[in-house]
């Protein structure tokens, strides 16, 4: 039977647990656990926490946001002691191929091509480093242009490709990588790592560490024993890296080998696909467990800013912030952002995980303690799954500060709220933790819950819409990307028209890339997936051997590994062949049995091959040939589909497979060649309405690169 004193103490603890946090300046309550924090205990270097930008065109719409909202979004992610305040950013080195949600344009579409203004990744890094000069930059390729190694990524071509990218990052943008991966989730190649190390050293990038090999299955660290027997390989790989260490941690053997070789372990892509506050809580749990169970000293999650269309895969749950409406300026902060903030605002790269100050809480949860180079320290705790409040007593010795600790808490009701501070008494303090909560305690100051007033209300994509591309007088300042298009595969860039009559859009990737995911055909999308009856049209110019199409009622662009859409397209070849086609999307044969949607599509006559295409109607148009402009128009009226070429109806069909969706532009693909047609005067409107005025930049929208 518990003593009367213990009963009183437990009653007091439960009473105070109903308050935001219970703090005792002396040992006045019964404790679940006692932890000694020794400032002289030592421990491994903290290398940062953060996120991935890329692995798909995760932030393609962010560049189109007006000011001040664009800067507000960047502040919330990167500004120190303001929002997420991440300390590490890993970016995709763009490679023209689909790498989950979409594709991003490479700096070298061909061997003889080089351009450091394409896309938006350079701008993201510039904006991030402007806000936090101490931010650590890292990167790797998912996809790569097809000319590299004649289709073999593990080649000197890929090494040279990386070096040229780093040279552009340095000479044009004044930025440096701290580390670079060999390739994302595509196996191992020891010789490649050695070649990359040699070339980095020879070109002035000696300080750029190589991490390998960024894989996720259970064999992801199988290369580590080979490093002990191969000196050149051991010298080439500076960091042991892998993905998803929460689900499959690094073994004790791997951790021992890493320590023996003096190589840190990094998690270069953790995954937390959850909603609401559970996402924030699980992010902190993952950060803590990565170190406790795998010894990982840097952890980045996929991914940061969801600035992409909602129908794209993983368009919400992993991200810390949703920015899917640049035409309105509206954005949403997810609870997940404050999970990052509980780490980012209380730690810095170069701090030290404190031995003896990291582990599991006795009644559910985990905790991490980090020490600054001075005497400051921070404790990050989470109590996911705990069934009751628990009281922890910390003793502080070995040169740690005896100053007051700030306390910040998050739970399902409210996130990142400052609590009453703690003043240790005689080098000790006690804290009571509520279940399913996050706490950050620190002797540092200056933390805040950053926010902005008057975020604009969300609006639907503008309809009707007419894009002539002529307002982009300096395409390089816009990254060669027009507003609101999202490339799913290939690269659709602003170029001069072949007749020199202004600007237009062109698919510029000439051969299939070495893609991270299975490829279908190059296409880009824009608009609203709620659109139903409308007509979409574009002028197309076909080079010899090309085909081009306008797409409509697109309501799916793949499931994250593959880019086959669901919708319709009207296609024209340079020989005059015209087709009206329905696309079912990639068939997952494992799901066919018992999957009503897949079965219905098969019964509708859809091909079960790649793309699942069903040709609804065809025609040959003798007046069509290469090197000419023609207008394609696809009209939807209920289940009636009509295709028009140069204003004349040429194809029609009845099909009720899809009733709504976005629009797109499509370039044809053959086994070893991609079409590179031109597109101009893209228009979406009601069939009987006159042409709208051409679109132009909204107030506050501006280029991302300086002249």
Coordinates of C-alpha atoms in Angstrom, one line a residue, residues 72-679:
X72 CA 5.9 34.5 -45.9
X73 CA 5.8 30.8 -46.9
X74 CA 9.6 30.8 -47.2
X75 CA 10.0 32.5 -43.8
X76 CA 7.8 29.9 -42.2
X77 CA 10.0 27.1 -43.4
X78 CA 13.5 28.5 -43.3
X79 CA 13.7 31.6 -41.0
X80 CA 15.5 30.9 -37.7
X81 CA 13.4 30.9 -34.6
X82 CA 10.2 31.7 -36.4
X83 CA 8.5 28.6 -37.9
X84 CA 9.9 25.2 -38.8
X85 CA 13.3 26.8 -38.8
X86 CA 14.9 23.7 -40.4
X87 CA 18.7 23.4 -40.3
X88 CA 19.2 21.0 -43.3
X89 CA 17.7 21.0 -46.8
X90 CA 18.2 18.2 -49.3
X91 CA 17.2 19.0 -52.9
X92 CA 16.7 16.9 -56.0
X93 CA 19.2 17.6 -58.7
X94 CA 16.6 17.9 -61.5
X95 CA 16.8 15.3 -64.3
X96 CA 13.9 15.7 -66.7
X97 CA 12.1 12.5 -65.5
X98 CA 9.2 11.8 -63.2
X99 CA 10.4 11.3 -59.7
X100 CA 7.0 11.1 -57.8
X101 CA 4.6 13.9 -58.4
X102 CA 6.3 15.3 -61.5
X103 CA 9.6 16.2 -63.3
X104 CA 11.9 19.2 -63.2
X105 CA 14.1 20.5 -66.0
X106 CA 17.8 19.5 -66.0
X107 CA 20.7 21.9 -66.5
X108 CA 21.9 19.6 -69.3
X109 CA 19.1 18.2 -71.5
X110 CA 21.8 17.0 -73.9
X111 CA 25.6 16.5 -73.7
X112 CA 26.2 19.8 -75.4
X113 CA 23.6 21.8 -73.5
X114 CA 24.2 23.8 -70.3
X115 CA 21.9 26.2 -68.6
X116 CA 21.9 27.3 -65.0
X117 CA 18.6 29.2 -65.1
X118 CA 16.1 26.4 -65.6
X119 CA 13.5 25.5 -63.0
X120 CA 13.1 26.8 -59.5
X121 CA 15.5 24.7 -57.3
X122 CA 18.3 27.2 -57.6
X123 CA 15.8 29.9 -56.4
X124 CA 14.6 27.8 -53.5
X125 CA 18.1 27.3 -52.2
X126 CA 19.0 31.0 -52.7
X127 CA 15.8 32.0 -50.8
X128 CA 16.5 29.5 -48.0
X129 CA 20.1 30.5 -47.5
X130 CA 19.2 34.2 -47.5
X131 CA 17.0 33.5 -44.5
X132 CA 19.4 31.1 -42.8
X133 CA 23.1 31.4 -43.9
X134 CA 23.9 28.5 -41.6
X135 CA 21.5 26.2 -43.4
X136 CA 23.2 23.0 -44.6
X137 CA 22.6 22.1 -48.3
X138 CA 22.7 18.6 -49.7
X139 CA 21.3 16.9 -52.8
X140 CA 21.1 14.0 -55.2
X141 CA 19.6 12.9 -58.5
X142 CA 16.4 10.9 -58.8
X143 CA 16.2 11.0 -62.6
X144 CA 18.8 12.0 -65.1
X145 CA 19.0 12.8 -68.8
X146 CA 19.1 9.8 -71.1
X147 CA 22.4 10.8 -72.8
X148 CA 24.3 10.1 -69.5
X149 CA 26.4 6.9 -69.9
X150 CA 24.2 6.0 -72.9
X151 CA 21.5 5.1 -70.4
X152 CA 23.8 3.9 -67.6
X153 CA 23.7 6.3 -64.7
X154 CA 26.7 4.8 -62.9
X155 CA 29.2 6.4 -65.3
X156 CA 31.8 9.1 -65.6
X157 CA 29.1 11.1 -67.5
X158 CA 27.0 11.2 -64.3
X159 CA 30.1 12.3 -62.3
X160 CA 30.8 15.1 -64.8
X161 CA 27.1 16.0 -64.8
X162 CA 27.2 16.4 -61.0
X163 CA 30.4 18.5 -61.1
X164 CA 28.9 20.9 -63.6
X165 CA 25.8 21.3 -61.5
X166 CA 27.9 22.1 -58.5
X167 CA 30.0 24.6 -60.6
X168 CA 26.8 26.4 -61.5
X169 CA 25.6 26.5 -57.9
X170 CA 28.9 28.1 -56.9
X171 CA 29.6 30.5 -59.8
X172 CA 26.1 31.7 -60.6
X173 CA 24.4 31.5 -57.2
X174 CA 27.3 31.7 -54.7
X175 CA 26.2 28.6 -52.9
X176 CA 28.0 25.4 -51.8
X177 CA 26.8 21.9 -51.0
X178 CA 27.9 20.3 -47.8
X179 CA 27.2 16.9 -49.1
X180 CA 26.0 15.1 -52.2
X181 CA 24.4 11.6 -52.7
X182 CA 25.4 9.1 -55.3
X183 CA 21.8 8.6 -56.5
X184 CA 18.5 8.3 -54.8
X185 CA 17.1 4.8 -54.2
X186 CA 18.8 3.0 -57.1
X187 CA 21.2 0.6 -55.6
X188 CA 25.0 0.8 -55.1
X189 CA 28.1 1.2 -57.2
X190 CA 31.4 1.3 -55.4
X191 CA 33.4 2.4 -58.4
X192 CA 31.0 5.3 -59.0
X193 CA 31.6 6.6 -55.5
X194 CA 35.4 6.5 -56.1
X195 CA 35.1 8.3 -59.4
X196 CA 32.9 11.0 -57.9
X197 CA 35.3 11.5 -55.0
X198 CA 38.2 11.9 -57.4
X199 CA 36.4 14.4 -59.6
X200 CA 35.1 16.4 -56.7
X201 CA 38.6 16.7 -55.4
X202 CA 40.0 17.6 -58.8
X203 CA 37.5 20.4 -59.3
X204 CA 37.8 22.2 -56.1
X205 CA 35.0 20.5 -54.2
X206 CA 37.1 18.7 -51.6
X207 CA 34.9 19.8 -48.8
X208 CA 31.7 18.3 -50.3
X209 CA 31.1 15.0 -48.5
X210 CA 29.6 12.0 -50.4
X211 CA 26.9 10.1 -48.7
X212 CA 25.9 6.6 -49.8
X213 CA 23.8 5.0 -50.9
X214 CA 20.3 6.4 -50.0
X215 CA 18.3 3.2 -50.3
X216 CA 15.4 2.0 -48.2
X217 CA 15.0 -1.8 -48.2
X218 CA 16.4 -4.1 -45.4
X219 CA 19.7 -4.5 -47.3
X220 CA 20.3 -0.7 -47.4
X221 CA 23.6 -0.9 -45.3
X222 CA 25.0 -4.1 -46.9
X223 CA 27.8 -2.0 -48.5
X224 CA 29.2 -0.9 -45.1
X225 CA 31.4 -4.0 -44.4
X226 CA 33.0 -3.6 -47.8
X227 CA 34.3 -0.2 -46.8
X228 CA 36.5 -1.7 -44.1
X229 CA 38.3 -3.8 -46.7
X230 CA 38.6 -1.2 -49.5
X231 CA 40.5 1.9 -48.5
X232 CA 39.6 3.9 -51.6
X233 CA 35.9 3.1 -51.2
X234 CA 36.2 3.9 -47.5
X235 CA 37.8 7.3 -48.3
X236 CA 35.2 8.0 -51.0
X237 CA 32.1 7.6 -48.8
X238 CA 32.2 10.2 -46.0
X239 CA 28.7 9.6 -44.6
X240 CA 26.6 6.3 -44.4
X241 CA 23.1 7.2 -45.5
X242 CA 19.8 5.5 -45.9
X243 CA 16.1 6.0 -45.8
X244 CA 13.3 5.1 -43.4
X245 CA 15.4 4.2 -40.4
X246 CA 12.3 4.2 -38.2
X247 CA 10.9 1.2 -39.9
X248 CA 14.3 -0.6 -40.5
X249 CA 16.9 0.9 -38.1
X250 CA 20.7 0.6 -38.7
X251 CA 21.9 -2.5 -37.0
X252 CA 24.3 -2.5 -34.0
X253 CA 26.9 -3.9 -36.3
X254 CA 26.5 -1.1 -38.8
X255 CA 26.6 1.5 -36.0
X256 CA 29.8 -0.1 -34.6
X257 CA 31.5 -0.1 -38.1
X258 CA 30.4 3.5 -38.6
X259 CA 32.0 4.5 -35.3
X260 CA 35.2 2.6 -36.0
X261 CA 35.5 4.3 -39.4
X262 CA 34.5 7.7 -37.9
X263 CA 31.6 8.0 -40.4
X264 CA 28.3 9.6 -39.3
X265 CA 25.0 7.9 -40.1
X266 CA 22.4 10.1 -41.8
X267 CA 18.7 9.4 -42.7
X268 CA 18.4 11.2 -46.0
X269 CA 14.7 10.5 -46.3
X270 CA 12.3 9.6 -43.5
X271 CA 8.6 9.3 -44.2
X272 CA 5.7 10.4 -41.9
X273 CA 2.4 10.1 -43.9
X274 CA -0.1 11.2 -41.2
X275 CA -2.7 13.8 -40.8
X276 CA -3.3 16.6 -38.2
X277 CA -1.3 16.8 -35.0
X278 CA -0.4 13.1 -35.2
X279 CA 1.9 14.1 -38.1
X280 CA 3.7 16.6 -35.9
X281 CA 4.0 14.3 -33.0
X282 CA 5.3 11.4 -35.2
X283 CA 7.8 13.7 -36.8
X284 CA 9.4 14.5 -33.4
X285 CA 9.1 10.8 -32.5
X286 CA 11.0 9.9 -35.8
X287 CA 13.7 12.5 -35.2
X288 CA 14.3 11.2 -31.7
X289 CA 14.1 7.5 -32.6
X290 CA 16.5 8.0 -35.6
X291 CA 19.2 8.9 -33.1
X292 CA 18.3 6.6 -30.3
X293 CA 17.9 3.4 -32.4
X294 CA 20.2 4.1 -35.4
X295 CA 22.7 6.7 -34.2
X296 CA 21.6 9.0 -37.1
X297 CA 22.8 12.5 -36.6
X298 CA 21.0 14.1 -39.5
X299 CA 17.4 13.4 -40.4
X300 CA 15.4 14.9 -43.3
X301 CA 11.8 14.1 -44.1
X302 CA 10.2 13.9 -47.5
X303 CA 9.0 16.6 -48.2
X304 CA 8.7 20.3 -47.2
X305 CA 6.3 22.6 -49.2
X306 CA 3.3 21.1 -51.0
X307 CA 3.0 23.7 -53.8
X308 CA 1.4 21.4 -56.3
X309 CA -2.0 20.5 -57.6
X310 CA -4.2 18.5 -55.1
X311 CA -4.7 15.6 -57.6
X312 CA -1.0 14.8 -57.6
X313 CA 0.2 11.9 -55.4
X314 CA 1.2 12.8 -51.8
X315 CA -0.1 16.3 -52.3
X316 CA -0.9 16.9 -48.6
X317 CA 0.0 14.5 -45.8
X318 CA 3.8 14.6 -45.7
X319 CA 4.2 18.4 -46.2
X320 CA 4.5 21.0 -43.5
X321 CA 2.8 23.7 -45.5
X322 CA 0.2 23.7 -48.4
X323 CA 0.6 26.3 -51.1
X324 CA -1.7 25.2 -53.9
X325 CA -3.5 28.4 -54.9
X326 CA -1.0 30.9 -56.2
X327 CA -3.7 32.7 -58.2
X328 CA -5.3 33.6 -54.9
X329 CA -2.3 33.8 -52.6
X330 CA -3.9 31.5 -50.1
X331 CA -1.8 28.9 -48.1
X332 CA -2.3 26.6 -45.1
X333 CA 0.1 25.8 -42.3
X334 CA -0.2 22.1 -41.3
X335 CA 0.4 21.0 -37.7
X336 CA 3.4 19.2 -39.0
X337 CA 5.3 22.5 -39.3
X338 CA 5.4 22.8 -35.6
X339 CA 6.9 19.4 -35.2
X340 CA 9.9 20.7 -37.1
X341 CA 9.8 23.9 -35.0
X342 CA 10.2 21.9 -31.8
X343 CA 13.6 20.8 -33.1
X344 CA 14.6 23.7 -35.4
X345 CA 14.1 26.5 -33.0
X346 CA 16.0 24.8 -30.1
X347 CA 19.0 23.3 -31.8
X348 CA 21.8 24.2 -34.3
X349 CA 24.1 22.1 -36.4
X350 CA 27.4 21.6 -34.6
X351 CA 25.7 21.0 -31.2
X352 CA 26.2 17.6 -29.5
X353 CA 23.9 14.8 -28.7
X354 CA 24.5 14.3 -25.0
X355 CA 25.4 10.8 -23.8
X356 CA 23.1 9.7 -21.1
X357 CA 20.6 12.4 -22.1
X358 CA 18.8 10.5 -24.8
X359 CA 16.5 7.6 -24.6
X360 CA 13.0 6.2 -23.9
X361 CA 10.6 7.6 -21.3
X362 CA 9.6 5.1 -18.7
X363 CA 5.8 5.3 -19.4
X364 CA 5.9 6.0 -23.2
X365 CA 7.7 8.3 -25.4
X366 CA 11.3 9.4 -26.1
X367 CA 13.7 12.3 -25.3
X368 CA 16.8 13.8 -26.8
X369 CA 19.2 16.2 -25.1
X370 CA 21.6 18.4 -27.1
X371 CA 24.4 20.7 -25.8
X372 CA 25.7 23.8 -27.5
X373 CA 29.5 24.4 -27.8
X374 CA 29.0 26.6 -24.7
X375 CA 26.9 25.6 -21.7
X376 CA 23.4 25.9 -23.2
X377 CA 21.3 22.8 -23.8
X378 CA 17.9 21.7 -25.1
X379 CA 15.7 18.7 -24.3
X380 CA 13.1 17.6 -26.9
X381 CA 10.5 15.1 -25.6
X382 CA 7.5 13.4 -27.1
X383 CA 4.9 11.2 -25.3
X384 CA 3.1 9.5 -28.2
X385 CA 1.1 6.6 -26.9
X386 CA 1.6 7.3 -23.2
X387 CA -1.5 6.4 -21.2
X388 CA -1.1 8.8 -18.3
X389 CA 0.9 11.8 -17.2
X390 CA 4.5 11.0 -16.2
X391 CA 6.9 13.0 -14.1
X392 CA 10.6 13.2 -15.0
X393 CA 13.4 14.6 -12.8
X394 CA 16.5 16.0 -14.5
X395 CA 19.7 16.7 -12.6
X396 CA 22.1 19.1 -14.3
X397 CA 25.9 18.7 -13.8
X398 CA 29.2 18.8 -15.7
X399 CA 29.2 22.4 -16.7
X400 CA 25.7 22.8 -18.2
X401 CA 23.9 26.1 -17.6
X402 CA 22.0 26.5 -14.4
X403 CA 19.9 29.2 -16.0
X404 CA 16.2 29.3 -16.5
X405 CA 14.7 27.0 -19.2
X406 CA 12.0 28.1 -21.6
X407 CA 9.2 25.5 -22.2
X408 CA 7.2 25.1 -25.3
X409 CA 4.4 22.5 -25.8
X410 CA 2.2 21.1 -28.6
X411 CA -0.8 18.8 -28.4
X412 CA -3.8 18.1 -30.5
X413 CA -5.6 21.1 -29.1
X414 CA -2.9 23.7 -29.7
X415 CA 0.6 23.7 -31.2
X416 CA 3.8 25.5 -30.2
X417 CA 2.6 27.4 -27.2
X418 CA 5.0 28.8 -24.6
X419 CA 4.5 27.5 -21.0
X420 CA 5.8 28.8 -17.7
X421 CA 9.6 28.5 -17.5
X422 CA 11.6 26.3 -15.2
X423 CA 14.4 27.5 -12.9
X424 CA 16.5 24.6 -11.6
X425 CA 17.0 24.4 -7.9
X426 CA 20.3 22.9 -6.6
X427 CA 21.0 21.7 -10.2
X428 CA 17.7 19.8 -10.6
X429 CA 14.2 20.3 -11.9
X430 CA 11.1 18.2 -12.4
X431 CA 8.6 18.2 -15.2
X432 CA 5.3 16.4 -15.7
X433 CA 4.5 15.4 -19.3
X434 CA 1.0 14.9 -20.7
X435 CA 0.3 12.0 -23.0
X436 CA 0.5 12.5 -26.8
X437 CA 2.3 15.8 -26.5
X438 CA 5.6 17.4 -27.6
X439 CA 7.8 19.5 -25.3
X440 CA 10.9 21.5 -26.0
X441 CA 12.9 22.8 -23.0
X442 CA 15.9 25.0 -23.5
X443 CA 18.3 27.5 -21.9
X444 CA 18.3 29.4 -25.2
X445 CA 15.8 32.2 -25.9
X446 CA 14.2 34.0 -28.8
X447 CA 11.8 31.3 -29.9
X448 CA 8.4 32.4 -31.4
X449 CA 5.4 31.0 -33.1
X450 CA 5.7 32.9 -36.4
X451 CA 2.5 33.9 -38.2
X452 CA 1.1 36.4 -40.7
X453 CA -2.2 38.2 -40.7
X454 CA -4.6 38.5 -43.6
X455 CA -3.8 35.4 -45.6
X456 CA -6.0 35.8 -48.7
X457 CA -9.0 33.5 -49.0
X458 CA -8.6 30.6 -51.5
X459 CA -10.1 31.0 -55.0
X460 CA -10.7 28.5 -57.8
X461 CA -8.3 28.5 -60.7
X462 CA -9.3 31.4 -63.1
X463 CA -11.8 30.4 -65.7
X464 CA -11.8 31.0 -68.6
X465 CA -8.0 31.0 -69.1
X466 CA -5.9 32.0 -72.1
X467 CA -2.1 31.8 -72.1
X468 CA -0.2 33.3 -75.1
X469 CA 3.3 33.1 -73.3
X470 CA 4.2 36.5 -74.8
X471 CA 4.3 38.3 -71.4
X472 CA 7.5 36.4 -70.4
X473 CA 9.8 38.9 -72.1
X474 CA 12.9 37.4 -70.3
X475 CA 12.1 33.6 -69.9
X476 CA 15.3 32.9 -67.9
X477 CA 14.0 35.2 -65.1
X478 CA 11.1 32.9 -64.8
X479 CA 13.2 29.7 -64.8
X480 CA 11.8 29.1 -68.4
X481 CA 8.6 28.0 -66.8
X482 CA 5.3 29.7 -67.3
X483 CA 2.8 30.3 -64.4
X484 CA 0.7 27.4 -63.3
X485 CA 1.9 24.6 -65.5
X486 CA 3.1 21.5 -63.6
X487 CA 5.3 19.1 -65.7
X488 CA 4.5 15.5 -64.9
X489 CA 7.1 14.1 -67.2
X490 CA 9.6 15.7 -69.6
X491 CA 10.2 19.5 -69.6
X492 CA 7.9 22.1 -71.1
X493 CA 9.9 25.4 -71.4
X494 CA 9.4 28.9 -72.7
X495 CA 11.2 29.3 -76.0
X496 CA 11.0 31.5 -79.1
X497 CA 8.4 30.3 -81.7
X498 CA 10.0 28.7 -84.8
X499 CA 8.5 31.5 -86.9
X500 CA 10.0 34.1 -84.5
X501 CA 6.6 35.5 -83.8
X502 CA 6.8 35.7 -80.1
X503 CA 7.2 33.1 -77.4
X504 CA 5.6 29.7 -76.9
X505 CA 6.0 26.5 -74.9
X506 CA 8.1 23.5 -76.1
X507 CA 8.7 20.0 -74.8
X508 CA 12.5 20.1 -75.0
X509 CA 13.7 16.6 -73.8
X510 CA 14.8 14.7 -76.9
X511 CA 15.2 11.2 -75.6
X512 CA 13.8 9.3 -72.7
X513 CA 15.5 10.1 -69.4
X514 CA 17.1 7.6 -67.0
X515 CA 14.0 7.9 -64.9
X516 CA 13.5 7.2 -61.2
X517 CA 10.0 6.0 -62.0
X518 CA 8.4 4.3 -65.0
X519 CA 7.8 6.8 -67.7
X520 CA 4.8 7.1 -70.0
X521 CA 4.9 10.2 -72.3
X522 CA 5.9 13.8 -71.5
X523 CA 3.0 16.0 -70.4
X524 CA 2.2 19.0 -68.3
X525 CA -1.0 20.0 -66.6
X526 CA -2.9 23.1 -65.3
X527 CA -6.3 24.1 -64.1
X528 CA -8.9 22.7 -61.8
X529 CA -9.8 19.1 -61.4
X530 CA -13.4 20.1 -60.8
X531 CA -13.9 21.4 -64.3
X532 CA -16.5 19.4 -66.2
X533 CA -17.9 20.7 -69.5
X534 CA -15.4 22.9 -71.4
X535 CA -13.2 23.0 -74.4
X536 CA -9.4 23.1 -74.3
X537 CA -7.4 24.2 -77.3
X538 CA -3.8 25.0 -78.3
X539 CA -1.8 25.7 -81.4
X540 CA 0.7 23.0 -82.1
X541 CA 3.8 23.0 -84.4
X542 CA 5.2 19.5 -85.2
X543 CA 8.7 18.8 -86.2
X544 CA 9.3 15.8 -88.5
X545 CA 8.3 12.6 -86.6
X546 CA 6.5 14.5 -83.8
X547 CA 3.1 14.1 -82.3
X548 CA 1.3 16.5 -79.9
X549 CA -2.0 16.5 -78.1
X550 CA -4.3 18.5 -75.9
X551 CA -5.6 16.8 -72.8
X552 CA -8.8 17.2 -70.8
X553 CA -10.7 15.8 -67.8
X554 CA -7.4 14.7 -66.2
X555 CA -8.3 13.5 -62.7
X556 CA -5.2 11.5 -61.8
X557 CA -1.5 11.6 -62.7
X558 CA -0.2 8.3 -61.2
X559 CA 0.2 7.0 -57.8
X560 CA 3.8 8.2 -57.0
X561 CA 5.8 5.6 -58.9
X562 CA 4.7 6.1 -62.5
X563 CA 3.0 8.9 -64.3
X564 CA 0.2 7.4 -66.4
X565 CA -2.8 9.7 -66.1
X566 CA -6.5 9.2 -66.2
X567 CA -8.3 11.4 -68.7
X568 CA -8.6 12.0 -72.5
X569 CA -6.4 13.5 -75.2
X570 CA -6.8 14.6 -78.8
X571 CA -3.5 13.8 -80.7
X572 CA -2.1 14.9 -84.0
X573 CA 0.9 13.4 -85.8
X574 CA 3.0 15.0 -88.4
X575 CA 1.6 12.5 -91.0
X576 CA -1.9 13.7 -90.4
X577 CA -3.1 10.9 -88.2
X578 CA -5.5 12.2 -85.6
X579 CA -6.7 10.2 -82.5
X580 CA -9.2 10.7 -79.7
X581 CA -8.0 8.5 -76.8
X582 CA -9.1 7.7 -73.3
X583 CA -6.4 6.8 -70.7
X584 CA -7.1 4.6 -67.8
X585 CA -3.9 5.0 -65.9
X586 CA -1.4 2.4 -64.9
X587 CA -2.9 -1.0 -64.1
X588 CA -1.8 -2.5 -60.8
X589 CA -2.4 -6.2 -61.6
X590 CA -2.0 -7.1 -57.9
X591 CA -5.2 -5.1 -57.3
X592 CA -7.3 -6.3 -60.2
X593 CA -9.0 -9.0 -58.1
X594 CA -11.6 -7.4 -56.0
X595 CA -10.8 -3.9 -57.1
X596 CA -14.2 -2.6 -58.5
X597 CA -12.7 0.5 -60.2
X598 CA -10.0 -1.5 -62.0
X599 CA -12.5 -4.2 -63.1
X600 CA -14.9 -1.5 -64.4
X601 CA -12.2 0.0 -66.5
X602 CA -11.3 -3.4 -67.9
X603 CA -14.9 -4.0 -68.8
X604 CA -15.0 -0.6 -70.4
X605 CA -12.6 -1.9 -73.0
X606 CA -9.4 -0.3 -71.6
X607 CA -6.1 -1.9 -72.7
X608 CA -4.3 -3.5 -69.7
X609 CA -0.9 -2.5 -71.1
X610 CA 1.2 0.5 -70.1
X611 CA -1.0 3.5 -70.2
X612 CA -4.2 1.6 -70.5
X613 CA -5.2 3.5 -73.7
X614 CA -8.5 3.1 -75.5
X615 CA -8.7 4.7 -78.9
X616 CA -12.2 6.2 -79.2
X617 CA -11.9 7.5 -82.8
X618 CA -9.3 8.1 -85.5
X619 CA -9.0 10.0 -88.7
X620 CA -6.4 10.9 -91.4
X621 CA -6.1 14.6 -92.3
X622 CA -4.3 15.0 -95.6
X623 CA -3.6 18.7 -95.2
X624 CA -1.4 18.2 -92.1
X625 CA 2.3 17.9 -92.3
X626 CA 5.4 18.8 -90.3
X627 CA 6.7 22.3 -89.8
X628 CA 3.2 23.8 -89.7
X629 CA 1.0 25.4 -87.0
X630 CA -2.4 23.7 -86.4
X631 CA -5.0 24.3 -83.8
X632 CA -6.2 21.3 -81.7
X633 CA -9.4 21.6 -79.7
X634 CA -11.0 19.0 -77.5
X635 CA -14.6 19.7 -76.4
X636 CA -16.6 18.0 -73.6
X637 CA -20.4 18.1 -73.3
X638 CA -21.5 15.4 -70.8
X639 CA -20.4 12.1 -72.3
X640 CA -20.0 13.6 -75.8
X641 CA -16.4 14.3 -76.8
X642 CA -15.6 16.2 -80.0
X643 CA -12.1 16.8 -81.5
X644 CA -11.5 19.7 -83.8
X645 CA -8.5 20.5 -85.9
X646 CA -8.1 24.0 -87.4
X647 CA -11.7 24.8 -86.3
X648 CA -13.3 21.8 -88.1
X649 CA -14.8 18.8 -86.2
X650 CA -12.9 15.7 -87.3
X651 CA -13.6 13.2 -84.5
X652 CA -16.3 12.5 -82.0
X653 CA -17.1 9.8 -79.5
X654 CA -19.4 9.0 -76.6
X655 CA -17.6 7.9 -73.4
X656 CA -18.6 8.4 -69.8
X657 CA -15.5 7.2 -68.1
X658 CA -14.5 10.6 -66.8
X659 CA -16.8 13.5 -66.0
X660 CA -14.3 16.1 -64.8
X661 CA -10.7 17.1 -64.6
X662 CA -7.8 19.4 -65.5
X663 CA -6.3 20.1 -68.9
X664 CA -2.8 19.4 -70.2
X665 CA -0.4 19.3 -73.1
X666 CA 1.1 16.1 -74.3
X667 CA 4.2 15.2 -76.4
X668 CA 4.5 11.8 -78.0
X669 CA 7.0 9.2 -77.1
X670 CA 8.6 6.3 -78.9
X671 CA 11.1 3.8 -77.5
X672 CA 14.2 5.9 -78.1
X673 CA 12.8 9.3 -79.0
X674 CA 10.5 11.9 -77.5
X675 CA 8.6 14.4 -79.5
X676 CA 9.6 18.0 -79.1
X677 CA 6.6 20.0 -80.5
X678 CA 5.8 23.6 -79.8
X679 CA 2.5 24.8 -78.1

